[in-house]
């Protein structure tokens, strides 16, 4: 048989040079098959090939193939691309006459490369043979054949011919060149209007599947045809349900009916056809509002259009598209002030030529559209109360500052009602969760809700109600459970379900706000106060109470005396107020105390003091400092109340994170040798900390540097740290921000003790000082900073260890704005001449943020900068004195 000339193409194996040949034993065959093998080899010897393993071909003939598994493993993959089948089918639209061709023994018409013929050698009972032409079963045979067909029909593909391996469809009668390729007459069809191409009509003769595997195979074939049938996923739904069932019993009458309907749809209209070139595409969008989504109708319409563009992108690029919709989508997408997802969708849609047109209705249809959209049935309101379900999400929080409850009640039409309640009595976390459910149920009953779904992230409470757990605490949990069950009986229908905390974020946030921020003027959301427990019992015994002065009202007498001159009736108390009032004043309606060391201090009530302690101790930019530092920081930021030190110490003792992650002091083993720096940013200590839990971008190490004078800290996270990273870090975070230092102290790691880093420091006249090997105490400042940062990260993260990179900036900010005992000032103040404004001063303004005018602010700033050198000198003296006293105290225990 005459085939393709080797000058046009030949199949090369490109075997790996290191691959070794494999010798296999001869296999036994049935006598009938041995006869077939003999006849086949005799036939194929005329063309130059034979084989070993037999399979049945589709036409019922024996096809002879060789098992080339070992040879294929030794060959690299040829990634020549195959054409897209759906694109080939689309290209046949509008053709009046088609010819479907199939190549005859197509693989055998391509010669093997002479150097690779012996590699195809196979064994038979009669002799050894090798292929001179490309056989079936080789790894890259399909790619070679597709490359040949693409080369032959390159000028015609896309115009008059489409090719997929050995299947060819001709769309015109023109034939430009003949390549002597013989075709298979039994598989060719000439001059027809429709035909079978790549097995698209095989579904019509497919029998019902007999096993689950055959059902999956049939479903896969049907899915490939899905784009030609409208609402195809609905038609295929019985197939998906049947696949879930095990065994052959999954095939039901519904599946058979759906199968017959799909066959009918493939042969009869309406079948979705490919678009005609230069013809407009009309798109109809129907965006239905879903009670589970927060998208508006306009956003749903835009989302539907974006989804269609992603699915039908080739059609949008090749044709003008007319969008028929009743929404003013064009005006919205062209607004210059778009934000969020609408802006993103507008940018994605801007590359397509979409024409927006209103969806017009006939005269008789206008009223029907109006009635469909706006009419309400007489019993619609009744159904919304009796047959529709409301959704209640609850959460409770118990913290050292108090306890709170968060509620989120959603109506059947998607309206939300939020409520934050602060509990005015001590409550554990489980009791707060129960209070949240009871408050939510009372709210639902007040709105005449009859059907309610309750969602809570408390596994204990949900399991109690579902009777999976037993409430053994008769004094608390059992009483709460009894009241919850009694309240639920007042609903017609109800369900309760445990959800993840991530799915209950809104209620959790409301509970956290109520528990941590009782100051009404500090937040926009009003907080309700529940003074008594829902299961409080009436006591039958007589009680004797000793009333104490309310700490929240300690400012009342002084403020009243300053405003009106009115003194308390008690002579002793009046004398005390007159003496104290000399150190207080009223500015902007708030009481301030004259400080002995700084500006006026804003006087806080007890609830305001708790808010300040919470923000300074565990706020967004805080690091769980100790009691002394917490009180010192509150005072330095401009706040005052009579029991600052005691309240700060008590707050820290009640903090769970501080108790679990606080440092444990150890007995000293050697004497303490302090190291000092002559001026700010002259001497830095540098060290590498890690590995930490892997964070995004595989970051698990931290490079930290600390100034020895004012304790300023710089740190960055890295996946791995090399000498070039250290060089960039020093240049960006030290040199470019604070100038060239005099000395950098580091350990003997390869990142610091490298030629590249030494040359960098030498060029800038920076002295490298290295600590003693295996003695980190010689770089004590860096080690102390590492210990502080690690402790702060532990307290902020708890179990979410992978988020340490996100929390690192907040930890650094808290460290820089916390006063240090050696210097008596914050690193920020020693670096910039004044203290930073912290988030607490936004909720409760101090004298410098509330009363100082802008003109005066510039004067105050200049004065602080003039005094910066004096402050630093005082800090240096204080730090030296502190180091000497600390060394004396430390060395006594050595």
Coordinates of C-alpha atoms in Angstrom, one line a residue, residues 23-459:
X23 CA 13.1 -8.7 26.3
X24 CA 9.8 -10.5 26.9
X25 CA 8.8 -14.2 26.7
X26 CA 6.5 -15.5 24.0
X27 CA 2.9 -15.8 25.0
X28 CA 0.4 -18.6 24.4
X29 CA -2.7 -18.1 22.3
X30 CA -5.8 -20.1 21.4
X31 CA -5.4 -22.1 18.2
X32 CA -8.1 -20.0 16.5
X33 CA -6.3 -16.8 17.4
X34 CA -2.9 -18.3 16.3
X35 CA -4.5 -18.8 12.9
X36 CA -5.7 -15.2 12.9
X37 CA -2.2 -14.0 13.9
X38 CA -0.6 -16.1 11.1
X39 CA -3.0 -14.8 8.4
X40 CA -2.6 -11.2 9.7
X41 CA 1.2 -11.4 9.7
X42 CA 1.2 -12.8 6.1
X43 CA -1.0 -9.9 5.1
X44 CA 1.0 -7.3 6.9
X45 CA 4.4 -8.6 5.8
X46 CA 3.5 -7.2 2.4
X47 CA 3.5 -3.8 4.2
X48 CA 6.2 -4.7 6.7
X49 CA 4.6 -5.3 10.2
X50 CA 2.9 -7.9 12.5
X51 CA 1.7 -8.1 16.2
X52 CA 1.1 -10.0 19.4
X53 CA -2.0 -9.1 21.4
X54 CA -5.5 -9.4 20.0
X55 CA -8.6 -7.2 20.6
X56 CA -12.0 -7.0 18.8
X57 CA -12.5 -4.0 16.5
X58 CA -15.7 -2.1 16.2
X59 CA -16.5 -3.6 12.8
X60 CA -16.2 -7.1 14.2
X61 CA -12.8 -7.8 12.8
X62 CA -9.7 -8.8 14.6
X63 CA -7.3 -5.9 15.0
X64 CA -3.7 -6.8 15.8
X65 CA -1.8 -4.6 18.3
X66 CA 1.4 -4.9 20.2
X67 CA 1.8 -4.2 23.9
X68 CA 4.3 -1.3 23.8
X69 CA 4.0 -0.4 27.5
X70 CA 7.7 -0.6 28.2
X71 CA 8.6 1.3 25.0
X72 CA 6.1 4.0 25.7
X73 CA 7.6 4.5 29.2
X74 CA 10.9 5.2 27.6
X75 CA 9.6 7.9 25.3
X76 CA 8.9 11.6 26.1
X77 CA 5.3 12.9 25.7
X78 CA 4.6 14.8 22.5
X79 CA 2.2 17.6 23.5
X80 CA 0.9 18.5 20.0
X81 CA -2.6 20.0 20.6
X82 CA -5.8 18.3 19.3
X83 CA -8.5 20.6 17.9
X84 CA -11.6 21.5 20.0
X85 CA -14.5 19.3 19.0
X86 CA -17.1 21.9 19.8
X87 CA -15.4 24.4 17.6
X88 CA -15.2 21.9 14.7
X89 CA -19.0 21.3 15.0
X90 CA -19.7 25.0 15.1
X91 CA -17.7 25.5 11.9
X92 CA -20.1 23.3 9.9
X93 CA -23.1 25.6 10.4
X94 CA -24.5 27.0 7.2
X95 CA -22.8 24.5 4.9
X96 CA -25.2 23.2 2.2
X97 CA -23.1 20.1 1.5
X98 CA -20.8 18.1 3.7
X99 CA -18.5 15.1 3.0
X100 CA -17.4 13.0 5.9
X101 CA -14.1 11.0 5.3
X102 CA -12.2 8.5 7.3
X103 CA -8.6 7.5 6.5
X104 CA -7.9 3.9 5.7
X105 CA -5.3 2.4 8.0
X106 CA -4.2 5.9 8.6
X107 CA -1.4 5.1 11.1
X108 CA 0.0 2.5 8.7
X109 CA 0.5 5.1 6.0
X110 CA 3.1 7.0 8.0
X111 CA 6.6 5.4 7.8
X112 CA 8.7 4.8 10.9
X113 CA 12.0 6.5 11.2
X114 CA 14.7 4.0 10.0
X115 CA 16.6 4.4 13.2
X116 CA 13.6 3.5 15.3
X117 CA 12.3 0.5 13.3
X118 CA 14.2 -2.1 15.4
X119 CA 12.8 -0.6 18.6
X120 CA 9.3 -1.8 17.6
X121 CA 10.5 -5.4 17.4
X122 CA 8.0 -7.9 18.8
X123 CA 8.0 -11.7 19.1
X124 CA 5.5 -14.3 17.6
X125 CA 5.4 -18.1 17.6
X126 CA 6.9 -17.9 14.1
X127 CA 9.6 -15.3 14.1
X128 CA 10.7 -11.8 15.2
X129 CA 9.2 -8.8 13.4
X130 CA 9.4 -5.1 13.5
X131 CA 7.3 -2.3 12.0
X132 CA 8.4 -0.2 9.1
X133 CA 5.3 1.9 9.4
X134 CA 3.7 3.6 12.5
X135 CA 1.7 0.9 14.4
X136 CA -1.2 1.3 16.8
X137 CA -0.3 1.5 20.5
X138 CA 2.6 3.9 20.4
X139 CA 2.6 6.7 22.9
X140 CA 2.8 9.7 20.5
X141 CA 1.2 8.1 17.4
X142 CA -1.9 10.3 17.7
X143 CA 0.1 13.4 17.9
X144 CA 2.2 12.5 14.9
X145 CA -0.9 11.7 12.8
X146 CA -2.6 15.0 13.9
X147 CA 0.5 16.9 13.0
X148 CA 0.5 15.3 9.5
X149 CA -3.1 16.1 8.9
X150 CA -2.7 19.7 10.0
X151 CA 0.3 20.0 7.7
X152 CA -1.6 18.5 4.7
X153 CA -4.8 20.5 5.1
X154 CA -3.2 23.7 6.7
X155 CA -4.4 26.1 3.9
X156 CA -7.9 24.6 4.1
X157 CA -8.5 24.1 7.8
X158 CA -11.0 26.6 9.0
X159 CA -12.2 27.3 5.5
X160 CA -13.3 24.2 3.6
X161 CA -11.9 21.3 5.7
X162 CA -11.9 20.4 9.4
X163 CA -9.8 17.5 10.7
X164 CA -9.7 15.6 14.0
X165 CA -7.0 12.9 13.8
X166 CA -8.3 10.6 11.0
X167 CA -11.9 12.0 10.8
X168 CA -12.3 14.6 8.1
X169 CA -15.2 16.8 7.1
X170 CA -15.1 18.6 3.7
X171 CA -17.3 21.7 3.4
X172 CA -16.6 22.5 -0.2
X173 CA -16.0 20.8 -3.6
X174 CA -12.5 22.3 -4.1
X175 CA -9.5 20.0 -3.9
X176 CA -6.2 21.8 -4.3
X177 CA -3.6 19.1 -4.0
X178 CA -3.5 15.3 -3.8
X179 CA -1.3 13.5 -1.3
X180 CA -2.0 9.9 -2.3
X181 CA -3.8 9.1 0.9
X182 CA -6.2 6.2 0.6
X183 CA -9.6 6.5 2.5
X184 CA -11.9 3.9 4.0
X185 CA -15.0 3.8 1.7
X186 CA -17.1 2.1 4.4
X187 CA -16.7 5.2 6.6
X188 CA -17.0 8.0 4.1
X189 CA -20.1 9.9 3.1
X190 CA -20.2 12.4 0.2
X191 CA -22.7 15.1 -0.6
X192 CA -24.9 15.0 2.5
X193 CA -26.5 17.7 4.5
X194 CA -26.0 16.1 7.9
X195 CA -23.9 13.1 9.1
X196 CA -22.0 11.4 11.8
X197 CA -18.8 13.1 12.8
X198 CA -16.7 12.0 15.8
X199 CA -19.5 9.8 17.0
X200 CA -22.0 12.5 17.7
X201 CA -24.9 10.3 16.5
X202 CA -23.8 7.2 18.3
X203 CA -26.2 8.0 21.2
X204 CA -29.2 7.1 19.0
X205 CA -28.1 3.4 18.9
X206 CA -26.8 3.2 22.5
X207 CA -28.7 0.5 24.5
X208 CA -29.6 1.2 28.2
X209 CA -26.6 0.8 30.5
X210 CA -26.2 -2.5 32.4
X211 CA -23.9 -1.3 35.2
X212 CA -23.0 1.8 37.1
X213 CA -19.8 2.1 35.1
X214 CA -21.7 2.1 31.8
X215 CA -24.1 4.6 33.3
X216 CA -21.2 7.0 34.1
X217 CA -19.8 6.5 30.6
X218 CA -23.1 7.3 29.0
X219 CA -23.6 10.3 31.2
X220 CA -20.2 11.6 30.2
X221 CA -21.1 11.3 26.5
X222 CA -24.4 13.1 27.0
X223 CA -22.8 15.9 28.9
X224 CA -20.6 16.6 25.8
X225 CA -23.8 17.2 23.9
X226 CA -25.5 19.3 26.5
X227 CA -24.9 22.7 24.8
X228 CA -27.1 21.7 21.9
X229 CA -30.2 21.1 24.1
X230 CA -32.0 23.8 26.0
X231 CA -32.3 23.2 29.8
X232 CA -30.2 20.1 29.4
X233 CA -29.2 19.8 33.1
X234 CA -32.9 19.4 34.0
X235 CA -33.3 16.6 31.5
X236 CA -30.1 14.8 32.8
X237 CA -31.1 15.1 36.5
X238 CA -32.4 11.4 36.7
X239 CA -29.0 10.2 35.5
X240 CA -27.2 12.1 38.3
X241 CA -29.6 10.7 40.9
X242 CA -29.1 7.1 39.5
X243 CA -25.3 7.4 39.7
X244 CA -25.5 8.0 43.5
X245 CA -27.1 4.6 43.9
X246 CA -24.9 1.5 44.1
X247 CA -25.2 -1.5 41.7
X248 CA -27.3 -1.8 38.6
X249 CA -30.6 -1.0 40.3
X250 CA -29.9 2.7 39.8
X251 CA -31.4 2.7 36.3
X252 CA -35.1 3.5 36.8
X253 CA -38.1 4.2 34.6
X254 CA -37.4 7.9 35.0
X255 CA -33.9 7.4 33.6
X256 CA -35.3 5.5 30.6
X257 CA -37.9 8.2 29.9
X258 CA -35.2 10.9 30.2
X259 CA -33.0 8.9 27.8
X260 CA -35.7 8.6 25.2
X261 CA -36.5 12.3 25.5
X262 CA -32.9 13.2 25.0
X263 CA -32.7 11.0 21.9
X264 CA -35.8 12.8 20.6
X265 CA -34.4 16.2 21.3
X266 CA -31.2 15.4 19.4
X267 CA -33.2 14.6 16.2
X268 CA -36.1 17.0 16.5
X269 CA -36.4 20.8 17.1
X270 CA -35.8 22.7 19.3
X271 CA -32.1 22.0 19.0
X272 CA -29.7 24.8 19.9
X273 CA -27.8 25.7 16.7
X274 CA -24.5 27.5 16.1
X275 CA -24.7 31.2 15.4
X276 CA -24.6 32.5 11.8
X277 CA -21.6 34.9 11.1
X278 CA -22.4 38.6 11.3
X279 CA -25.9 37.9 12.7
X280 CA -26.8 39.5 16.0
X281 CA -27.1 37.3 19.2
X282 CA -30.1 38.1 21.4
X283 CA -29.8 37.3 25.0
X284 CA -32.7 37.1 27.5
X285 CA -31.8 37.4 31.1
X286 CA -34.2 36.6 34.0
X287 CA -32.6 37.4 37.4
X288 CA -34.8 36.1 40.2
X289 CA -34.4 37.5 43.7
X290 CA -33.2 34.8 46.2
X291 CA -33.9 35.3 49.9
X292 CA -30.5 33.7 50.7
X293 CA -28.5 36.3 48.7
X294 CA -27.7 39.9 49.5
X295 CA -27.5 40.9 45.9
X296 CA -29.9 43.4 44.6
X297 CA -31.9 42.7 41.4
X298 CA -29.5 44.9 39.4
X299 CA -26.5 43.0 40.8
X300 CA -28.1 39.7 39.9
X301 CA -28.7 40.9 36.3
X302 CA -25.1 42.0 36.0
X303 CA -23.9 38.7 37.5
X304 CA -26.1 36.7 35.0
X305 CA -24.5 38.7 32.1
X306 CA -21.0 38.1 33.5
X307 CA -21.6 34.4 33.8
X308 CA -22.9 34.2 30.2
X309 CA -19.8 36.0 29.0
X310 CA -17.5 33.6 30.8
X311 CA -19.4 30.6 29.3
X312 CA -19.9 31.9 25.8
X313 CA -16.8 34.1 25.4
X314 CA -16.0 33.0 21.8
X315 CA -19.5 34.0 20.6
X316 CA -19.3 37.4 22.3
X317 CA -15.9 38.0 20.7
X318 CA -17.1 37.1 17.2
X319 CA -20.7 38.6 17.1
X320 CA -22.5 41.7 18.1
X321 CA -24.6 40.9 21.1
X322 CA -28.0 42.5 21.9
X323 CA -29.0 42.2 25.6
X324 CA -32.8 42.4 26.3
X325 CA -33.5 43.3 29.9
X326 CA -35.9 45.4 31.9
X327 CA -33.0 46.7 34.1
X328 CA -31.1 49.9 33.3
X329 CA -27.9 47.9 33.2
X330 CA -26.1 50.0 30.6
X331 CA -26.4 53.2 32.8
X332 CA -25.2 51.4 35.9
X333 CA -22.1 49.8 34.2
X334 CA -21.0 53.1 32.7
X335 CA -21.2 55.1 36.0
X336 CA -17.8 56.6 36.8
X337 CA -18.2 56.0 40.6
X338 CA -18.7 52.2 40.6
X339 CA -17.1 50.3 43.3
X340 CA -16.7 46.7 44.5
X341 CA -17.9 43.8 42.4
X342 CA -19.9 46.0 40.0
X343 CA -16.7 47.8 39.0
X344 CA -14.9 44.5 38.5
X345 CA -17.8 43.2 36.3
X346 CA -17.9 46.5 34.3
X347 CA -14.2 46.2 33.5
X348 CA -14.7 42.5 32.4
X349 CA -17.7 43.4 30.1
X350 CA -16.1 46.5 28.6
X351 CA -14.2 44.5 25.9
X352 CA -17.3 43.2 24.3
X353 CA -19.6 45.0 22.0
X354 CA -22.9 44.6 23.9
X355 CA -25.9 46.6 22.9
X356 CA -28.5 47.1 25.7
X357 CA -32.1 47.2 24.6
X358 CA -35.3 47.3 26.8
X359 CA -37.4 44.1 26.8
X360 CA -40.6 45.3 25.1
X361 CA -44.0 43.7 25.6
X362 CA -47.0 43.5 23.4
X363 CA -50.0 45.5 24.4
X364 CA -51.8 42.6 26.0
X365 CA -48.6 41.5 27.8
X366 CA -47.9 44.8 29.6
X367 CA -50.6 44.2 32.1
X368 CA -49.6 40.6 32.6
X369 CA -46.0 41.6 33.4
X370 CA -47.3 44.3 35.8
X371 CA -49.6 41.8 37.6
X372 CA -46.9 39.2 37.8
X373 CA -44.4 41.5 39.4
X374 CA -46.5 43.6 41.7
X375 CA -49.8 41.8 42.5
X376 CA -50.3 40.1 45.8
X377 CA -52.7 37.3 46.5
X378 CA -55.3 37.9 49.3
X379 CA -53.7 35.3 51.6
X380 CA -50.1 36.3 50.9
X381 CA -49.7 38.2 54.1
X382 CA -51.2 35.3 56.1
X383 CA -48.9 32.8 54.5
X384 CA -45.9 34.9 55.3
X385 CA -46.8 34.7 59.0
X386 CA -47.9 31.1 59.1
X387 CA -46.1 29.2 56.4
X388 CA -42.8 31.1 55.9
X389 CA -39.8 30.4 58.1
X390 CA -37.8 33.0 60.0
X391 CA -34.1 32.6 60.7
X392 CA -32.4 33.4 64.0
X393 CA -28.6 33.4 64.5
X394 CA -27.4 33.9 68.0
X395 CA -24.1 34.0 69.9
X396 CA -22.9 34.8 73.4
X397 CA -19.6 36.1 74.6
X398 CA -18.0 36.2 78.1
X399 CA -14.9 38.2 78.6
X400 CA -13.0 39.8 81.5
X401 CA -14.7 43.1 80.7
X402 CA -18.2 41.6 80.8
X403 CA -20.6 39.4 78.9
X404 CA -22.7 40.1 75.9
X405 CA -25.3 38.7 73.5
X406 CA -25.6 39.1 69.7
X407 CA -28.8 38.4 67.7
X408 CA -29.5 38.4 64.0
X409 CA -33.1 37.8 63.0
X410 CA -34.0 37.5 59.3
X411 CA -37.5 37.6 57.9
X412 CA -38.7 35.5 55.0
X413 CA -38.3 38.4 52.6
X414 CA -34.7 39.0 53.6
X415 CA -35.0 41.8 56.1
X416 CA -32.5 41.8 59.0
X417 CA -33.0 42.9 62.6
X418 CA -29.8 43.1 64.7
X419 CA -29.5 43.5 68.4
X420 CA -26.6 43.6 70.9
X421 CA -27.3 43.1 74.5
X422 CA -24.9 43.6 77.4
X423 CA -25.5 41.3 80.4
X424 CA -25.4 43.3 83.6
X425 CA -24.5 40.2 85.8
X426 CA -21.6 37.8 85.8
X427 CA -22.1 35.0 83.3
X428 CA -20.0 32.1 82.0
X429 CA -19.7 31.5 78.2
X430 CA -22.3 28.7 78.2
X431 CA -24.7 30.9 80.2
X432 CA -24.2 33.7 77.7
X433 CA -25.0 31.3 74.9
X434 CA -28.3 30.3 76.6
X435 CA -29.1 34.0 77.2
X436 CA -28.6 34.6 73.5
X437 CA -31.1 32.0 72.5
X438 CA -33.7 33.1 75.1
X439 CA -33.3 36.8 74.0
X440 CA -33.7 35.8 70.4
X441 CA -36.8 33.7 71.1
X442 CA -38.4 36.5 73.0
X443 CA -37.6 38.9 70.1
X444 CA -39.2 36.5 67.6
X445 CA -42.3 36.0 69.7
X446 CA -42.7 39.8 70.0
X447 CA -42.9 39.9 66.2
X448 CA -45.5 37.1 66.1
X449 CA -43.2 34.6 64.4
X450 CA -44.6 31.1 64.3
X451 CA -42.0 29.1 62.3
X452 CA -38.3 29.6 63.3
X453 CA -35.0 28.1 62.5
X454 CA -32.4 28.8 65.2
X455 CA -28.6 28.6 64.4
X456 CA -25.9 28.7 67.1
X457 CA -22.2 27.9 67.1
X458 CA -22.4 26.5 70.7
X459 CA -22.3 22.7 70.4

